[in-house]
Amino acid sequence: MIAGDGPIWLVGAGNMGGAMLRGWLASGIDPARINVIRPSGTPIEGVTVLKAPPPDGEAPAVLVLAMKPQKLDEAVPALAPTTGEGTLIVSVLAGTEAPSLAKRFPNHRAIVRVMPNTPSAIGKGVMLLHAAAGADASAKAEAEALVRTLGITEWIDDEGLFGRASVLSGCGPAFLFRFVDALAKAGEAQGLSADQAARLALATVAGAAELAAGANETPARLADRVASPGGTTRAGLDVIDRDAALDRLMADVLAASARRSEEMAAAAR
Ligand SMILES: NC(=O)C1=CN([C@@H]2O[C@H](COP(=O)(O)OP(=O)(O)OC[C@H]3O[C@@H](n4cnc5c(N)ncnc54)[C@H](OP(=O)(O)O)[C@@H]3O)[C@@H](O)[C@H]2O)C=CC1
Ligand SMILES: O=C(O)[C@@H]1CCC=N1
């Protein structure tokens, strides 16, 4: 049983909501429990898709908010009157803090923020969770059970830290996809065809990530195992390590994303 057995409304089924839905359906959740609400009404095989909340007046057991944060205020007038004292609100909206959600959805059992990432679609997501003040242990357990099927879960009690951590795992896949492309482009510069370079780059990143995930050693130690003293890898690592070039780049990347998260939080207050 995932998050009780009542109706789950998924509001928004784009890149992220769609990835979570794919993960839930693959994990065996009863599709009859799910209503997807999206303005386009674009159908999704296996679940009911509506353009607006169902007219029967029944409150959802779980309301998953997965529209863009900038669309929240457009969605609230139709959604807020539908929630009840038993509704668990799960929001994946980046940068929209729990008090900002509570202000817009006064009727709720609990509010839990989740920062998922798109590998949720294949059950390999990273799901950060933060419970709003007042969420009891059973509501937290239900929220966690809902997303546990999509990947690993980690609770972060401090909401400021939750926002800053979100940019590592929530945005992280995009940064890694860029890295794969950069590796491929560098391979092309060495004379490989674009196709072959792309294949080799992706397979190398996938294999290395799987190896690291299953290893008892740190990534740093695994890097040393690739780099023979005086060899080819060491010459490349020396470029990455010079003036901590990659560390500084990633620090700047996460800092920029975290600043944007804070701006979005302020806009939603
Ligand atoms: N993309 C990612 O990797 C991640 C995204 N998030 C969060 O997920 C949320 C969604 O992002 P993403 O999936 O990328 O966005 P998309 O633009 O891909 O999807 C947005 C969805 O919201 C629906 N929508 C638009 N307007 C409204 C409205 N007024 N009421 C209800 N639904 C509406 C759209 O409907 P329709 O399909 O009909 O157009 C669409 O299904 C954001 O809050 C983001 O912060 C969090 C972590 C990672
Ligand atoms: O870019 C964004 O704002 C969302 C949140 C994390 C990933 N995508």
CSV table of N, CA, C and O in Angstrom, one decimal, residues 12-106:
chain,number,residue,atom,x,y,z
A,12,GLY,N,0.1,18.3,-13.0
A,12,GLY,CA,1.2,18.6,-13.8
A,12,GLY,C,1.9,17.2,-14.1
A,12,GLY,O,2.1,16.4,-13.2
A,13,ALA,N,2.1,17.0,-15.4
A,13,ALA,CA,2.7,15.7,-15.8
A,13,ALA,C,3.6,16.0,-17.0
A,13,ALA,O,3.6,15.3,-18.0
A,14,GLY,N,4.5,17.0,-16.7
A,14,GLY,CA,5.5,17.3,-17.7
A,14,GLY,C,6.8,16.5,-17.5
A,14,GLY,O,6.7,15.3,-17.2
A,15,ASN,N,7.9,17.1,-17.6
A,15,ASN,CA,9.2,16.4,-17.5
A,15,ASN,C,9.3,15.7,-16.1
A,15,ASN,O,9.6,14.5,-16.1
A,16,MET,N,8.9,16.4,-15.1
A,16,MET,CA,9.1,15.8,-13.7
A,16,MET,C,7.9,15.0,-13.3
A,16,MET,O,8.1,13.9,-12.9
A,17,GLY,N,6.7,15.6,-13.4
A,17,GLY,CA,5.5,14.9,-13.0
A,17,GLY,C,5.4,13.6,-13.8
A,17,GLY,O,5.0,12.5,-13.3
A,18,GLY,N,5.7,13.7,-15.1
A,18,GLY,CA,5.6,12.6,-16.0
A,18,GLY,C,6.6,11.5,-15.6
A,18,GLY,O,6.3,10.3,-15.7
A,19,ALA,N,7.8,11.9,-15.2
A,19,ALA,CA,8.9,10.9,-14.8
A,19,ALA,C,8.4,10.2,-13.5
A,19,ALA,O,8.5,9.0,-13.4
A,20,MET,N,7.8,11.0,-12.6
A,20,MET,CA,7.3,10.3,-11.4
A,20,MET,C,6.2,9.4,-11.7
A,20,MET,O,6.1,8.3,-11.1
A,21,LEU,N,5.3,9.8,-12.6
A,21,LEU,CA,4.2,8.9,-12.9
A,21,LEU,C,4.7,7.6,-13.6
A,21,LEU,O,4.2,6.5,-13.2
A,22,ARG,N,5.7,7.7,-14.5
A,22,ARG,CA,6.2,6.5,-15.1
A,22,ARG,C,6.8,5.6,-14.0
A,22,ARG,O,6.6,4.4,-14.0
A,23,GLY,N,7.5,6.2,-13.0
A,23,GLY,CA,8.1,5.4,-11.9
A,23,GLY,C,7.0,4.8,-11.1
A,23,GLY,O,7.1,3.6,-10.8
A,24,TRP,N,5.9,5.5,-10.8
A,24,TRP,CA,4.9,4.9,-10.0
A,24,TRP,C,4.2,3.8,-10.7
A,24,TRP,O,3.9,2.7,-10.2
A,25,LEU,N,3.9,4.0,-12.0
A,25,LEU,CA,3.2,2.9,-12.8
A,25,LEU,C,4.1,1.7,-12.9
A,25,LEU,O,3.6,0.6,-12.7
A,26,ALA,N,5.4,1.9,-13.1
A,26,ALA,CA,6.3,0.8,-13.2
A,26,ALA,C,6.4,0.0,-11.8
A,26,ALA,O,6.7,-1.2,-11.8
A,27,SER,N,6.2,0.8,-10.7
A,27,SER,CA,6.4,0.1,-9.4
A,27,SER,C,5.1,-0.6,-9.0
A,27,SER,O,5.1,-1.2,-7.9
A,28,GLY,N,4.0,-0.5,-9.8
A,28,GLY,CA,2.9,-1.3,-9.5
A,28,GLY,C,1.8,-0.6,-8.7
A,28,GLY,O,0.8,-1.2,-8.2
A,29,ILE,N,1.9,0.7,-8.6
A,29,ILE,CA,0.8,1.5,-7.9
A,29,ILE,C,-0.5,1.2,-8.7
A,29,ILE,O,-0.5,1.1,-9.9
A,30,ASP,N,-1.7,1.2,-8.0
A,30,ASP,CA,-2.9,1.0,-8.7
A,30,ASP,C,-3.3,2.3,-9.5
A,30,ASP,O,-3.5,3.3,-8.9
A,31,PRO,N,-3.3,2.2,-10.8
A,31,PRO,CA,-3.5,3.4,-11.7
A,31,PRO,C,-4.8,4.0,-11.5
A,31,PRO,O,-5.0,5.2,-11.7
A,32,ALA,N,-5.8,3.2,-10.9
A,32,ALA,CA,-7.1,3.7,-10.7
A,32,ALA,C,-7.1,4.8,-9.6
A,32,ALA,O,-8.1,5.6,-9.5
A,33,ARG,N,-6.1,4.8,-8.8
A,33,ARG,CA,-6.0,5.8,-7.7
A,33,ARG,C,-5.6,7.2,-8.2
A,33,ARG,O,-5.7,8.2,-7.5
A,34,ILE,N,-5.0,7.2,-9.4
A,34,ILE,CA,-4.3,8.4,-9.9
A,34,ILE,C,-5.2,9.2,-10.9
A,34,ILE,O,-5.7,8.7,-11.9
A,35,ASN,N,-5.4,10.5,-10.6
A,35,ASN,CA,-6.0,11.4,-11.5
A,35,ASN,C,-4.9,12.4,-11.9
A,35,ASN,O,-4.3,13.1,-11.0
A,36,VAL,N,-4.5,12.5,-13.1
A,36,VAL,CA,-3.6,13.5,-13.6
A,36,VAL,C,-4.4,14.8,-14.0
A,36,VAL,O,-5.4,14.6,-14.7
A,37,ILE,N,-4.0,15.9,-13.5
A,37,ILE,CA,-4.7,17.2,-13.8
A,37,ILE,C,-3.7,18.0,-14.6
A,37,ILE,O,-2.6,18.3,-14.0
A,38,ARG,N,-4.0,18.3,-15.8
A,38,ARG,CA,-3.1,19.2,-16.6
A,38,ARG,C,-4.0,20.0,-17.5
A,38,ARG,O,-5.0,19.5,-18.1
A,39,PRO,N,-3.7,21.3,-17.8
A,39,PRO,CA,-4.6,22.1,-18.5
A,39,PRO,C,-4.8,21.6,-20.0
A,39,PRO,O,-5.9,21.8,-20.5
A,40,SER,N,-3.8,21.0,-20.6
A,40,SER,CA,-4.0,20.5,-21.9
A,40,SER,C,-4.9,19.3,-22.0
A,40,SER,O,-5.5,19.1,-23.1
A,41,GLY,N,-5.1,18.6,-20.9
A,41,GLY,CA,-5.8,17.4,-20.9
A,41,GLY,C,-5.2,16.3,-21.8
A,41,GLY,O,-5.9,15.3,-22.1
A,42,THR,N,-4.0,16.5,-22.2
A,42,THR,CA,-3.3,15.5,-23.1
A,42,THR,C,-3.4,14.1,-22.4
A,42,THR,O,-2.9,14.0,-21.3
A,43,PRO,N,-4.0,13.1,-23.1
A,43,PRO,CA,-4.1,11.8,-22.4
A,43,PRO,C,-2.8,11.1,-22.1
A,43,PRO,O,-1.8,11.3,-22.8
A,44,ILE,N,-2.8,10.3,-21.1
A,44,ILE,CA,-1.7,9.4,-20.8
A,44,ILE,C,-2.3,8.0,-20.6
A,44,ILE,O,-3.2,7.8,-19.8
A,45,GLU,N,-1.7,7.1,-21.3
A,45,GLU,CA,-2.2,5.7,-21.3
A,45,GLU,C,-2.2,5.2,-19.8
A,45,GLU,O,-1.3,5.3,-19.1
A,46,GLY,N,-3.4,4.6,-19.5
A,46,GLY,CA,-3.4,3.9,-18.2
A,46,GLY,C,-4.0,4.7,-17.0
A,46,GLY,O,-4.3,4.1,-16.0
A,47,VAL,N,-4.0,6.0,-17.2
A,47,VAL,CA,-4.5,6.8,-16.0
A,47,VAL,C,-5.6,7.8,-16.5
A,47,VAL,O,-5.6,8.2,-17.7
A,48,THR,N,-6.4,8.3,-15.6
A,48,THR,CA,-7.4,9.3,-15.9
A,48,THR,C,-6.7,10.6,-16.0
A,48,THR,O,-6.0,11.0,-15.1
A,49,VAL,N,-6.9,11.4,-17.1
A,49,VAL,CA,-6.4,12.7,-17.2
A,49,VAL,C,-7.5,13.7,-17.3
A,49,VAL,O,-8.4,13.5,-18.1
A,50,LEU,N,-7.5,14.7,-16.5
A,50,LEU,CA,-8.5,15.8,-16.4
A,50,LEU,C,-7.9,17.1,-16.7
A,50,LEU,O,-6.7,17.3,-16.3
A,51,LYS,N,-8.7,18.0,-17.2
A,51,LYS,CA,-8.2,19.4,-17.3
A,51,LYS,C,-8.4,20.2,-16.1
A,51,LYS,O,-7.8,21.3,-15.9
A,52,ALA,N,-9.2,19.7,-15.2
A,52,ALA,CA,-9.5,20.4,-13.9
A,52,ALA,C,-9.8,19.4,-12.8
A,52,ALA,O,-10.1,18.2,-13.2
A,53,PRO,N,-9.9,19.8,-11.6
A,53,PRO,CA,-10.2,18.8,-10.5
A,53,PRO,C,-11.5,18.1,-10.8
A,53,PRO,O,-12.4,18.7,-11.4
A,54,PRO,N,-11.6,16.8,-10.4
A,54,PRO,CA,-12.9,16.1,-10.7
A,54,PRO,C,-14.1,16.8,-10.0
A,54,PRO,O,-13.9,17.3,-8.9
A,55,PRO,N,-15.2,16.8,-10.6
A,55,PRO,CA,-16.4,17.5,-10.1
A,55,PRO,C,-17.1,16.9,-9.0
A,55,PRO,O,-18.0,17.5,-8.4
A,56,ASP,N,-16.7,15.6,-8.6
A,56,ASP,CA,-17.5,14.9,-7.6
A,56,ASP,C,-17.3,15.4,-6.1
A,56,ASP,O,-18.0,15.0,-5.2
A,57,GLY,N,-16.4,16.4,-5.9
A,57,GLY,CA,-16.3,17.0,-4.6
A,57,GLY,C,-15.4,16.2,-3.6
A,57,GLY,O,-15.2,16.7,-2.5
A,58,GLU,N,-15.0,15.0,-4.0
A,58,GLU,CA,-14.2,14.2,-3.0
A,58,GLU,C,-12.8,14.8,-2.9
A,58,GLU,O,-12.2,15.1,-4.0
A,59,ALA,N,-12.3,15.0,-1.7
A,59,ALA,CA,-11.0,15.6,-1.5
A,59,ALA,C,-9.9,14.5,-1.9
A,59,ALA,O,-10.2,13.3,-1.6
A,60,PRO,N,-8.8,14.9,-2.4
A,60,PRO,CA,-7.8,13.9,-2.7
A,60,PRO,C,-7.1,13.5,-1.4
A,60,PRO,O,-7.0,14.3,-0.4
A,61,ALA,N,-6.7,12.2,-1.3
A,61,ALA,CA,-5.9,11.8,-0.1
A,61,ALA,C,-4.5,12.4,-0.2
A,61,ALA,O,-3.9,12.8,0.8
A,62,VAL,N,-4.0,12.5,-1.5
A,62,VAL,CA,-2.7,13.0,-1.7
A,62,VAL,C,-2.8,14.0,-2.9
A,62,VAL,O,-3.3,13.6,-4.0
A,63,LEU,N,-2.3,15.2,-2.7
A,63,LEU,CA,-2.3,16.2,-3.8
A,63,LEU,C,-0.8,16.4,-4.2
A,63,LEU,O,-0.1,17.0,-3.3
A,64,VAL,N,-0.4,16.0,-5.3
A,64,VAL,CA,1.0,16.2,-5.7
A,64,VAL,C,1.1,17.4,-6.6
A,64,VAL,O,0.5,17.3,-7.7
A,65,LEU,N,1.8,18.4,-6.2
A,65,LEU,CA,1.9,19.6,-7.0
A,65,LEU,C,3.2,19.5,-7.9
A,65,LEU,O,4.3,19.4,-7.4
A,66,ALA,N,3.0,19.4,-9.2
A,66,ALA,CA,4.1,19.2,-10.1
A,66,ALA,C,4.0,20.1,-11.4
A,66,ALA,O,4.4,19.8,-12.4
A,67,MET,N,3.5,21.3,-11.1
A,67,MET,CA,3.5,22.3,-12.2
A,67,MET,C,4.7,23.2,-12.0
A,67,MET,O,5.4,23.1,-10.9
A,68,LYS,N,5.0,24.1,-12.9
A,68,LYS,CA,6.1,25.1,-12.7
A,68,LYS,C,5.7,26.0,-11.5
A,68,LYS,O,4.5,26.3,-11.4
A,69,PRO,N,6.7,26.4,-10.7
A,69,PRO,CA,6.4,27.3,-9.6
A,69,PRO,C,5.7,28.5,-10.1
A,69,PRO,O,4.8,29.0,-9.4
A,70,GLN,N,6.0,29.0,-11.2
A,70,GLN,CA,5.4,30.2,-11.8
A,70,GLN,C,3.9,30.0,-12.1
A,70,GLN,O,3.2,31.0,-12.3
A,71,LYS,N,3.5,28.8,-12.2
A,71,LYS,CA,2.1,28.5,-12.5
A,71,LYS,C,1.2,28.2,-11.2
A,71,LYS,O,0.0,27.9,-11.3
A,72,LEU,N,1.9,28.2,-10.1
A,72,LEU,CA,1.2,27.9,-8.8
A,72,LEU,C,0.0,28.7,-8.6
A,72,LEU,O,-1.1,28.2,-8.4
A,73,ASP,N,0.2,30.0,-8.7
A,73,ASP,CA,-1.0,30.9,-8.4
A,73,ASP,C,-2.1,30.8,-9.4
A,73,ASP,O,-3.2,31.2,-9.1
A,74,GLU,N,-1.7,30.4,-10.6
A,74,GLU,CA,-2.8,30.1,-11.6
A,74,GLU,C,-3.6,28.9,-11.3
A,74,GLU,O,-4.8,28.8,-11.5
A,75,ALA,N,-2.9,27.9,-10.6
A,75,ALA,CA,-3.6,26.6,-10.3
A,75,ALA,C,-4.4,26.7,-9.0
A,75,ALA,O,-5.3,26.0,-8.8
A,76,VAL,N,-3.9,27.5,-8.1
A,76,VAL,CA,-4.5,27.5,-6.7
A,76,VAL,C,-6.0,27.7,-6.7
A,76,VAL,O,-6.7,27.0,-5.9
A,77,PRO,N,-6.6,28.7,-7.4
A,77,PRO,CA,-8.0,28.9,-7.2
A,77,PRO,C,-8.9,27.7,-7.5
A,77,PRO,O,-9.9,27.5,-6.8
A,78,ALA,N,-8.5,26.8,-8.4
A,78,ALA,CA,-9.2,25.6,-8.7
A,78,ALA,C,-8.9,24.5,-7.7
A,78,ALA,O,-9.8,23.7,-7.3
A,79,LEU,N,-7.7,24.5,-7.2
A,79,LEU,CA,-7.2,23.4,-6.3
A,79,LEU,C,-7.5,23.6,-4.8
A,79,LEU,O,-7.9,22.6,-4.1
A,80,ALA,N,-7.3,24.8,-4.4
A,80,ALA,CA,-7.3,25.0,-2.9
A,80,ALA,C,-8.7,24.6,-2.3
A,80,ALA,O,-8.7,24.0,-1.2
A,81,PRO,N,-9.8,24.9,-3.0
A,81,PRO,CA,-11.1,24.5,-2.3
A,81,PRO,C,-11.3,23.0,-2.3
A,81,PRO,O,-12.3,22.6,-1.6
A,82,THR,N,-10.5,22.3,-3.0
A,82,THR,CA,-10.8,20.8,-3.1
A,82,THR,C,-10.1,20.1,-2.0
A,82,THR,O,-10.4,18.9,-1.8
A,83,THR,N,-9.1,20.7,-1.3
A,83,THR,CA,-8.4,19.9,-0.3
A,83,THR,C,-9.1,19.9,1.0
A,83,THR,O,-9.9,20.8,1.3
A,84,GLY,N,-8.9,18.9,1.8
A,84,GLY,CA,-9.6,18.8,3.1
A,84,GLY,C,-8.6,18.5,4.2
A,84,GLY,O,-7.4,18.5,4.0
A,85,GLU,N,-9.1,18.3,5.4
A,85,GLU,CA,-8.3,18.1,6.6
A,85,GLU,C,-7.5,16.8,6.5
A,85,GLU,O,-6.5,16.6,7.2
A,86,GLY,N,-7.9,15.9,5.5
A,86,GLY,CA,-7.2,14.6,5.4
A,86,GLY,C,-6.2,14.6,4.2
A,86,GLY,O,-5.6,13.6,3.9
A,87,THR,N,-6.0,15.8,3.5
A,87,THR,CA,-5.2,15.8,2.3
A,87,THR,C,-3.7,16.0,2.6
A,87,THR,O,-3.4,17.0,3.3
A,88,LEU,N,-2.9,15.1,2.2
A,88,LEU,CA,-1.5,15.2,2.3
A,88,LEU,C,-1.0,16.0,1.0
A,88,LEU,O,-1.2,15.5,-0.1
A,89,ILE,N,-0.4,17.1,1.2
A,89,ILE,CA,0.1,17.9,0.0
A,89,ILE,C,1.6,17.6,-0.1
A,89,ILE,O,2.4,17.8,0.8
A,90,VAL,N,1.9,17.1,-1.3
A,90,VAL,CA,3.3,16.8,-1.6
A,90,VAL,C,3.7,17.8,-2.8
A,90,VAL,O,3.1,17.7,-3.9
A,91,SER,N,4.7,18.6,-2.5
A,91,SER,CA,5.0,19.6,-3.6
A,91,SER,C,6.4,19.3,-4.1
A,91,SER,O,7.4,19.2,-3.3
A,92,VAL,N,6.6,19.3,-5.4
A,92,VAL,CA,7.9,19.2,-6.0
A,92,VAL,C,8.4,20.5,-6.5
A,92,VAL,O,9.4,20.6,-7.2
A,93,LEU,N,7.7,21.6,-6.2
A,93,LEU,CA,8.0,22.9,-6.8
A,93,LEU,C,9.4,23.4,-6.2
A,93,LEU,O,9.5,23.5,-5.0
A,94,ALA,N,10.3,23.7,-7.1
A,94,ALA,CA,11.6,24.2,-6.7
A,94,ALA,C,11.4,25.6,-6.0
A,94,ALA,O,10.6,26.4,-6.5
A,95,GLY,N,12.0,25.8,-4.9
A,95,GLY,CA,12.1,27.1,-4.3
A,95,GLY,C,10.8,27.6,-3.7
A,95,GLY,O,10.7,28.8,-3.3
A,96,THR,N,9.7,26.8,-3.7
A,96,THR,CA,8.5,27.3,-3.1
A,96,THR,C,8.4,26.7,-1.7
A,96,THR,O,8.2,25.5,-1.5
A,97,GLU,N,8.5,27.6,-0.7
A,97,GLU,CA,8.7,27.1,0.7
A,97,GLU,C,7.4,26.6,1.3
A,97,GLU,O,6.3,27.0,0.8
A,98,ALA,N,7.5,25.7,2.3
A,98,ALA,CA,6.3,25.2,2.9
A,98,ALA,C,5.3,26.2,3.4
A,98,ALA,O,4.1,26.1,3.2
A,99,PRO,N,5.8,27.3,4.1
A,99,PRO,CA,4.8,28.3,4.6
A,99,PRO,C,4.1,29.0,3.4
A,99,PRO,O,2.9,29.3,3.5
A,100,SER,N,4.8,29.1,2.3
A,100,SER,CA,4.1,29.7,1.1
A,100,SER,C,3.0,28.8,0.6
A,100,SER,O,2.0,29.2,0.1
A,101,LEU,N,3.2,27.5,0.7
A,101,LEU,CA,2.2,26.5,0.3
A,101,LEU,C,1.1,26.5,1.3
A,101,LEU,O,-0.1,26.5,0.9
A,102,ALA,N,1.4,26.5,2.6
A,102,ALA,CA,0.3,26.5,3.6
A,102,ALA,C,-0.6,27.7,3.5
A,102,ALA,O,-1.8,27.6,3.7
A,103,LYS,N,0.0,28.9,3.1
A,103,LYS,CA,-0.8,30.1,3.0
A,103,LYS,C,-1.8,29.9,1.8
A,103,LYS,O,-3.0,30.3,1.9
A,104,ARG,N,-1.4,29.2,0.8
A,104,ARG,CA,-2.3,29.0,-0.4
A,104,ARG,C,-3.3,27.8,-0.2
A,104,ARG,O,-4.3,27.8,-0.9
A,105,PHE,N,-2.9,26.9,0.6
A,105,PHE,CA,-3.7,25.7,0.8
A,105,PHE,C,-4.0,25.5,2.3
A,105,PHE,O,-3.4,24.7,3.0
A,106,PRO,N,-5.0,26.3,2.8
A,106,PRO,CA,-5.2,26.3,4.3
A,106,PRO,C,-5.7,25.0,4.8
A,106,PRO,O,-5.4,24.6,5.9
